[in-house]
């Protein structure tokens, strides 16, 4: 808990000890892969680019998935070895590929021939991963069909990568963020295995298979644990991937989500003409709660009055924007006694909150972050 010199509400507290525990727990959950499929953990910086988190994970041997030149600069400015970065965003300008290459980045993901050709031109000799669209069940915050080629096209594109003088890393898929069905990885790994096999026929060995992020955490709804996911992944890798293929896991949420708590405040409570109780907080869609879009993520909200009787409420943010409503379909029960000025805590908000908050929408500043716990222990 923050002390009396706490920042003005709202603010996010990140506990580094939880990040470290999450990293170690994931490493241990993947230990079943053994020597045959060495596991590499690549942190998706977009989940929370806090310097303390990046330094801690770098010291523990993580690689980094970066989505932009901004994230590359952030990592390199913190002393991260560029050899551990993967420019994983399939949407990138040639100028940015060249800038990444000049900064020492030698690993890129792509899902189109046009991006591949631009990588070959601006980042010659680099290693590439081809993202395909796995036939996985829909996740809680899905990508839809925005990314990924068909698995068969991934084979053709990786052959083309070899012909363009690039090094083939291998196939890559992401089953969608906050994926609650462990079978998603079994399906993706099986499809990746078919790509690897087709490449072997063409004498193209695969160095790694990237099984993406998507590892879920528990919010209001419980998520499967890391050990269950690790067992499914190890079993699928043993069945479908040749020995000595690295397995890259690219988590964001699972490393930082439960390490954060947002401290916020009730600004007002209103009984609307439709009879519903509206609770307005000083945090909303634009200053940290972006993942309540479509009410995808149902965060747990706790108050100091949780022993009082509860009733349903609509939860809204502080701006004058009609879309700045966190929950109006999700059933949220909050104390009937809650009133303006009461503190609230929103749990498991370490991922995709501060990094999403706008710079000044309606004049509200971006979410303040306070990091607690030592980087090295
Ligand atoms: C390319 C890429 N890798 C990894 C991740 C991390 O996903 P998650 O936070 O669901 O683990 C994302 C999230 O959007 C992503 O875009």
Coordinates of C-alpha atoms and ligand atoms in Angstrom, one line a residue:
X1 CA 0.0 0.0 0.0
X2 CA 1.3 3.5 -0.8
X3 CA 2.1 5.8 2.1
X4 CA 0.8 9.2 2.9
X5 CA 2.9 10.7 0.2
X6 CA 0.8 8.8 -2.4
X7 CA 0.3 10.6 -5.7
X8 CA -3.0 12.3 -6.4
X9 CA -5.7 9.8 -7.5
X10 CA -5.9 8.0 -9.8
X11 CA -2.6 6.2 -9.9
X12 CA -1.2 2.7 -10.6
X13 CA 1.1 0.8 -8.2
X14 CA 3.2 -1.9 -9.8
X15 CA 4.9 -4.4 -7.5
X16 CA 8.1 -5.7 -9.0
X17 CA 8.2 -8.7 -6.7
X18 CA 5.1 -10.0 -8.5
X19 CA 6.6 -9.4 -11.9
X20 CA 9.7 -11.4 -10.8
X21 CA 7.5 -14.2 -9.4
X22 CA 5.4 -14.3 -12.6
X23 CA 8.5 -14.6 -14.7
X24 CA 9.9 -17.4 -12.5
X25 CA 6.6 -19.2 -12.4
X26 CA 6.3 -19.1 -16.2
X27 CA 9.8 -20.4 -16.6
X28 CA 9.0 -23.2 -14.2
X29 CA 5.7 -24.0 -16.0
X30 CA 7.6 -24.3 -19.2
X31 CA 10.3 -26.6 -17.8
X32 CA 8.4 -29.6 -19.1
X33 CA 9.6 -28.7 -22.5
X34 CA 13.1 -29.8 -21.4
X35 CA 16.1 -29.9 -23.6
X36 CA 14.2 -30.9 -26.7
X37 CA 12.4 -27.6 -27.0
X38 CA 14.3 -24.9 -25.1
X39 CA 11.9 -22.3 -23.9
X40 CA 12.6 -18.6 -24.5
X41 CA 10.5 -16.0 -22.8
X42 CA 10.0 -12.8 -24.8
X43 CA 8.2 -10.0 -22.9
X44 CA 5.7 -7.9 -25.0
X45 CA 6.8 -4.4 -23.9
X46 CA 3.5 -2.9 -24.9
X47 CA 1.8 -4.4 -21.8
X48 CA 3.9 -2.1 -19.6
X49 CA 7.0 -0.4 -20.8
X50 CA 8.1 0.8 -17.3
X51 CA 11.9 1.0 -17.1
X52 CA 12.0 -1.0 -13.8
X53 CA 10.1 -3.9 -15.4
X54 CA 12.3 -4.0 -18.5
X55 CA 15.5 -3.9 -16.5
X56 CA 14.3 -6.6 -14.1
X57 CA 13.2 -8.9 -17.0
X58 CA 16.4 -8.3 -18.9
X59 CA 18.4 -9.3 -15.8
X60 CA 16.4 -12.5 -15.6
X61 CA 17.2 -13.4 -19.2
X62 CA 14.1 -12.3 -21.0
X63 CA 13.9 -11.3 -24.7
X64 CA 11.7 -8.4 -25.8
X65 CA 8.9 -8.1 -28.3
X66 CA 8.8 -4.5 -29.5
X67 CA 6.1 -2.9 -31.6
X68 CA 7.7 0.3 -32.7
X69 CA 10.8 2.5 -32.8
X70 CA 9.6 4.0 -29.6
X71 CA 9.7 0.7 -27.8
X72 CA 13.1 -0.1 -29.4
X73 CA 14.5 3.2 -28.1
X74 CA 13.0 2.6 -24.7
X75 CA 14.7 -0.8 -24.4
X76 CA 18.1 0.3 -25.8
X77 CA 18.1 3.4 -23.6
X78 CA 17.9 1.0 -20.7
X79 CA 20.9 -1.0 -21.8
X80 CA 19.0 -3.9 -23.3
X81 CA 21.1 -5.9 -25.8
X82 CA 19.5 -5.3 -29.3
X83 CA 20.1 -9.0 -30.1
X84 CA 17.4 -9.8 -27.6
X85 CA 14.8 -7.7 -29.4
X86 CA 12.2 -8.8 -32.0
X87 CA 10.4 -6.2 -34.0
X88 CA 7.2 -8.2 -33.8
X89 CA 4.7 -5.8 -35.3
X90 CA 3.8 -6.9 -38.8
X91 CA 2.8 -3.3 -39.6
X92 CA 5.9 -1.2 -40.0
X93 CA 7.3 1.5 -42.4
X94 CA 10.5 0.8 -44.4
X95 CA 12.1 3.8 -42.6
X96 CA 11.4 2.1 -39.2
X97 CA 12.8 -1.2 -40.4
X98 CA 15.9 0.6 -41.4
X99 CA 16.1 2.5 -38.1
X100 CA 15.7 -0.7 -36.2
X101 CA 18.4 -2.4 -38.2
X102 CA 20.7 0.5 -37.7
X103 CA 20.1 0.2 -33.9
X104 CA 21.2 -3.4 -34.0
X105 CA 17.8 -5.2 -34.2
X106 CA 18.2 -8.4 -36.3
X107 CA 14.9 -10.2 -35.7
X108 CA 11.6 -9.3 -37.3
X109 CA 8.1 -10.7 -37.6
X110 CA 6.0 -10.3 -40.8
X111 CA 2.8 -11.7 -42.4
X112 CA 2.9 -10.3 -45.9
X113 CA 5.2 -10.6 -48.9
X114 CA 5.4 -6.8 -49.1
X115 CA 6.7 -6.5 -45.5
X116 CA 9.1 -9.4 -46.1
X117 CA 10.6 -7.7 -49.1
X118 CA 11.0 -4.5 -47.2
X119 CA 12.7 -6.3 -44.4
X120 CA 15.1 -8.0 -46.8
X121 CA 15.9 -4.6 -48.4
X122 CA 16.3 -2.6 -45.2
X123 CA 17.5 -5.2 -42.7
X124 CA 19.5 -7.6 -44.9
X125 CA 20.4 -11.0 -43.4
X126 CA 18.0 -10.6 -40.5
X127 CA 16.1 -13.5 -38.9
X128 CA 12.4 -13.6 -39.6
X129 CA 9.3 -15.1 -38.1
X130 CA 6.2 -15.5 -40.2
X131 CA 2.9 -14.9 -38.4
X132 CA 0.0 -17.1 -39.4
X133 CA -3.6 -17.0 -38.3
X134 CA -4.1 -20.0 -36.1
X135 CA -7.6 -21.7 -36.0
X136 CA -7.8 -21.1 -32.3
X137 CA -11.0 -20.3 -30.3
X138 CA -11.7 -16.6 -29.8
X139 CA -10.0 -15.0 -26.8
X140 CA -11.4 -12.3 -24.5
X141 CA -9.7 -9.5 -26.3
X142 CA -9.4 -10.9 -29.8
X143 CA -7.3 -9.7 -32.7
X144 CA -9.9 -10.9 -35.2
X145 CA -8.3 -11.3 -38.6
X146 CA -6.1 -8.2 -38.4
X147 CA -2.9 -10.3 -38.4
X148 CA -1.6 -13.5 -39.9
X149 CA -1.5 -15.2 -43.2
X150 CA -2.8 -18.7 -43.9
X151 CA -0.5 -21.5 -42.7
X152 CA 0.1 -22.6 -46.3
X153 CA 1.1 -19.1 -47.2
X154 CA 3.5 -19.0 -44.3
X155 CA 5.4 -21.9 -45.9
X156 CA 5.7 -20.0 -49.2
X157 CA 6.7 -16.8 -47.5
X158 CA 9.4 -18.5 -45.4
X159 CA 10.8 -20.1 -48.6
X160 CA 10.8 -16.7 -50.1
X161 CA 12.6 -15.3 -47.0
X162 CA 15.4 -17.8 -47.5
X163 CA 15.6 -16.9 -51.2
X164 CA 15.9 -13.2 -50.2
X165 CA 18.9 -14.0 -48.1
X166 CA 17.1 -13.8 -44.7
X167 CA 17.5 -16.3 -41.9
X168 CA 14.4 -18.3 -41.2
X169 CA 13.4 -18.4 -37.6
X170 CA 10.1 -20.1 -38.1
X171 CA 6.3 -19.9 -37.9
X172 CA 4.6 -17.6 -35.3
X173 CA 1.1 -17.4 -34.1
X174 CA -0.8 -15.5 -31.4
X175 CA -4.0 -17.0 -30.1
X176 CA -5.5 -13.6 -29.0
X177 CA -5.0 -11.9 -25.7
X178 CA -6.5 -13.2 -22.5
X179 CA -7.1 -16.6 -24.1
X180 CA -9.0 -18.8 -21.7
X181 CA -8.9 -22.1 -23.6
X182 CA -5.6 -24.0 -23.3
X183 CA -6.6 -26.0 -26.5
X184 CA -5.8 -22.8 -28.5
X185 CA -2.1 -23.5 -28.1
X186 CA -2.5 -27.2 -28.9
X187 CA -4.2 -26.2 -32.2
X188 CA -1.6 -23.5 -33.0
X189 CA 1.4 -25.7 -32.3
X190 CA -0.1 -28.5 -34.4
X191 CA -0.5 -26.0 -37.3
X192 CA 3.0 -24.6 -36.7
X193 CA 4.3 -28.2 -36.8
X194 CA 2.8 -28.7 -40.3
X195 CA 4.5 -25.5 -41.5
X196 CA 7.8 -26.8 -40.0
X197 CA 7.4 -30.1 -41.7
X198 CA 6.6 -28.5 -45.1
X199 CA 9.8 -26.4 -44.8
X200 CA 11.9 -29.4 -43.9
X201 CA 10.8 -31.0 -47.2
X202 CA 12.3 -27.9 -48.9
X203 CA 15.5 -28.2 -46.8
X204 CA 14.7 -25.2 -44.7
X205 CA 15.4 -26.0 -41.0
X206 CA 13.4 -24.0 -38.5
X207 CA 15.2 -22.5 -35.5
X208 CA 12.2 -21.6 -33.4
X209 CA 8.4 -21.6 -33.2
X210 CA 6.9 -18.6 -31.6
X211 CA 3.6 -19.4 -29.8
X212 CA 2.9 -15.8 -29.0
X213 CA 1.3 -14.3 -25.9
X214 CA -2.3 -14.6 -24.8
X215 CA -1.5 -16.3 -21.5
X216 CA -4.5 -15.3 -19.3
X217 CA -4.8 -14.1 -15.8
X218 CA -7.8 -14.2 -13.4
X219 CA -10.0 -11.1 -13.3
X220 CA -13.6 -11.5 -12.2
X221 CA -13.5 -14.8 -14.1
X222 CA -10.9 -17.3 -13.2
X223 CA -8.3 -18.3 -15.8
X224 CA -6.5 -21.6 -16.2
X225 CA -3.2 -21.6 -14.3
X226 CA 0.3 -21.4 -15.9
X227 CA 1.1 -25.0 -15.0
X228 CA -2.0 -26.3 -16.9
X229 CA -1.0 -24.2 -19.9
X230 CA 2.6 -25.3 -19.6
X231 CA 1.6 -28.9 -19.7
X232 CA -0.6 -28.5 -22.8
X233 CA 2.2 -26.6 -24.5
X234 CA 4.9 -29.2 -23.6
X235 CA 2.6 -32.0 -24.8
X236 CA 1.8 -30.4 -28.1
X237 CA 5.5 -29.5 -28.7
X238 CA 6.5 -33.1 -28.1
X239 CA 3.9 -34.3 -30.5
X240 CA 4.2 -31.8 -33.3
X241 CA 7.6 -30.1 -33.3
X242 CA 10.9 -31.7 -34.2
X243 CA 13.5 -31.9 -31.4
X244 CA 15.8 -29.0 -30.9
X245 CA 13.4 -26.4 -32.0
X246 CA 13.3 -23.4 -29.6
X247 CA 9.9 -22.5 -28.3
X248 CA 9.4 -18.8 -27.9
X249 CA 6.6 -17.6 -25.6
X250 CA 5.7 -13.9 -25.9
X251 CA 3.6 -12.9 -22.8
X252 CA 2.7 -9.4 -21.8
X253 CA -0.4 -9.7 -19.5
X254 CA 0.8 -12.8 -17.7
X255 CA 4.0 -11.2 -16.5
X256 CA 2.6 -7.8 -15.3
X257 CA -1.2 -8.0 -15.1
X258 CA -1.6 -9.1 -11.5
X259 CA 1.4 -6.9 -10.4
X260 CA -0.7 -3.7 -10.6
X261 CA -3.4 -2.1 -8.6
X262 CA -5.1 1.1 -9.6
X263 CA -6.0 3.5 -6.8
X264 CA -9.0 5.6 -7.8
X265 CA -11.8 7.6 -6.3
X266 CA -15.5 8.0 -6.7
X267 CA -16.3 11.4 -8.2
X268 CA -20.1 11.2 -8.0
X269 CA -23.0 8.8 -7.6
X270 CA -26.2 9.5 -9.5
X271 CA -29.6 7.9 -9.8
X272 CA -30.4 8.2 -13.5
X273 CA -33.9 8.7 -14.9
X274 CA -33.9 5.1 -16.1
X275 CA -33.6 4.0 -12.5
X276 CA -30.0 2.8 -12.7
X277 CA -27.4 3.9 -10.3
X278 CA -24.3 5.4 -12.0
X279 CA -21.0 5.5 -10.2
X280 CA -18.5 7.9 -11.8
X281 CA -14.8 7.3 -11.1
X282 CA -11.8 9.5 -11.6
X283 CA -10.5 6.8 -13.9
X284 CA -12.1 5.7 -17.2
X285 CA -11.6 4.5 -20.7
X286 CA -9.1 7.2 -21.6
X287 CA -6.8 7.3 -18.6
X288 CA -6.1 3.7 -18.0
X289 CA -9.1 1.4 -18.4
X290 CA -8.9 1.0 -22.2
X291 CA -9.5 -2.8 -21.9
X292 CA -13.0 -2.2 -20.7
X293 CA -13.8 -1.4 -24.4
X294 CA -16.7 -3.8 -25.3
X295 CA -16.5 -4.7 -21.6
X296 CA -13.9 -7.3 -22.6
X297 CA -12.0 -7.3 -19.3
X298 CA -14.1 -7.4 -16.1
X299 CA -11.8 -6.1 -13.4
X300 CA -12.4 -6.6 -9.7
X301 CA -13.2 -3.4 -7.9
X302 CA -12.8 -3.3 -4.1
X303 CA -13.8 -0.5 -1.7
X304 CA -13.6 0.2 2.0
X305 CA -17.4 -0.4 2.3
X306 CA -17.5 -3.9 0.9
X307 CA -19.1 -5.2 4.1
X308 CA -22.2 -3.1 3.4
X309 CA -25.0 -4.3 1.3
X310 CA -24.4 -4.2 -2.5
X311 CA -26.5 -3.4 -5.5
X312 CA -25.9 -3.2 -9.3
X313 CA -24.3 -0.1 -10.7
X314 CA -23.2 1.3 -14.0
X315 CA -19.5 2.3 -13.8
X316 CA -18.3 5.3 -15.8
X317 CA -15.2 7.4 -16.2
X318 CA -14.7 11.1 -15.6
X319 CA -14.7 12.6 -19.1
X320 CA -17.5 14.3 -21.0
X321 CA -17.3 11.5 -23.6
X322 CA -20.4 9.2 -23.9
X323 CA -18.2 6.2 -24.6
X324 CA -16.3 6.7 -21.4
X325 CA -18.4 4.0 -19.6
X326 CA -16.6 1.0 -18.2
X327 CA -19.5 -1.3 -17.4
X328 CA -23.2 -1.0 -18.3
X329 CA -23.9 -4.6 -19.5
X330 CA -21.6 -6.4 -17.1
X331 CA -23.3 -7.0 -13.7
X332 CA -21.2 -5.0 -11.3
X333 CA -22.3 -5.1 -7.6
X334 CA -20.9 -2.2 -5.4
X335 CA -21.9 -1.1 -1.9
X336 CA -25.1 0.9 -1.7
X337 CA -23.4 3.3 0.7
X338 CA -20.6 4.3 -1.8
X339 CA -20.4 8.1 -2.2
X340 CA -18.3 10.9 -3.7
X341 CA -14.7 10.9 -2.3
X342 CA -14.6 7.2 -1.5
X343 CA -11.4 5.4 -2.5
X344 CA -11.7 2.3 -4.8
X345 CA -9.0 -0.1 -5.9
X346 CA -9.1 -1.8 -9.2
X347 CA -7.2 -5.1 -9.1
X348 CA -4.9 -6.8 -11.6
X349 CA -4.4 -3.6 -13.6
X350 CA -0.7 -3.9 -14.3
X351 CA -1.1 -4.7 -18.1
X352 CA -2.5 -2.5 -20.8
X353 CA -3.5 0.4 -18.5
X354 CA -0.9 3.1 -18.1
X355 CA 0.6 2.4 -21.6
X356 CA -2.9 3.0 -23.1
X357 CA -3.8 6.2 -21.3
X358 CA -4.2 9.3 -23.4
X359 CA -1.9 12.3 -22.9
X360 CA -4.6 14.8 -22.1
X361 CA -8.1 13.8 -23.2
X362 CA -10.6 16.3 -21.6
X363 CA -7.5 17.7 -19.9
X364 CA -7.0 14.6 -17.7
X365 CA -3.3 13.7 -17.4
X366 CA -2.0 10.2 -18.2
X367 CA -2.1 7.6 -15.5
X368 CA 0.6 8.1 -12.9
X369 CA 2.6 5.0 -12.1
X370 CA 4.4 4.2 -8.9
X371 CA 6.8 1.2 -8.8
X372 CA 7.5 -0.6 -5.6
X373 CA 9.9 -3.5 -4.8
X374 CA 13.5 -3.9 -5.7
X375 CA 14.6 -4.7 -9.2
X376 CA 17.3 -7.0 -7.9
X377 CA 16.6 -9.5 -5.2
Ligands
LIG1 C1 2.9 -9.3 -31.2 C2 2.4 -9.5 -29.9 N1 3.1 -10.3 -29.1 C3 2.7 -10.5 -27.8 C4 1.6 -9.8 -27.2 C5 1.3 -10.1 -25.8 O1 0.0 -10.6 -25.6 P1 -0.5 -10.9 -24.2 O2 -0.4 -9.7 -23.4 O3 -1.9 -11.4 -24.4 O4 0.3 -12.0 -23.6 C6 0.9 -9.0 -28.0 C7 -0.3 -8.2 -27.5 O5 -1.0 -7.5 -28.2 C8 1.3 -8.7 -29.4 O6 0.7 -7.9 -30.2

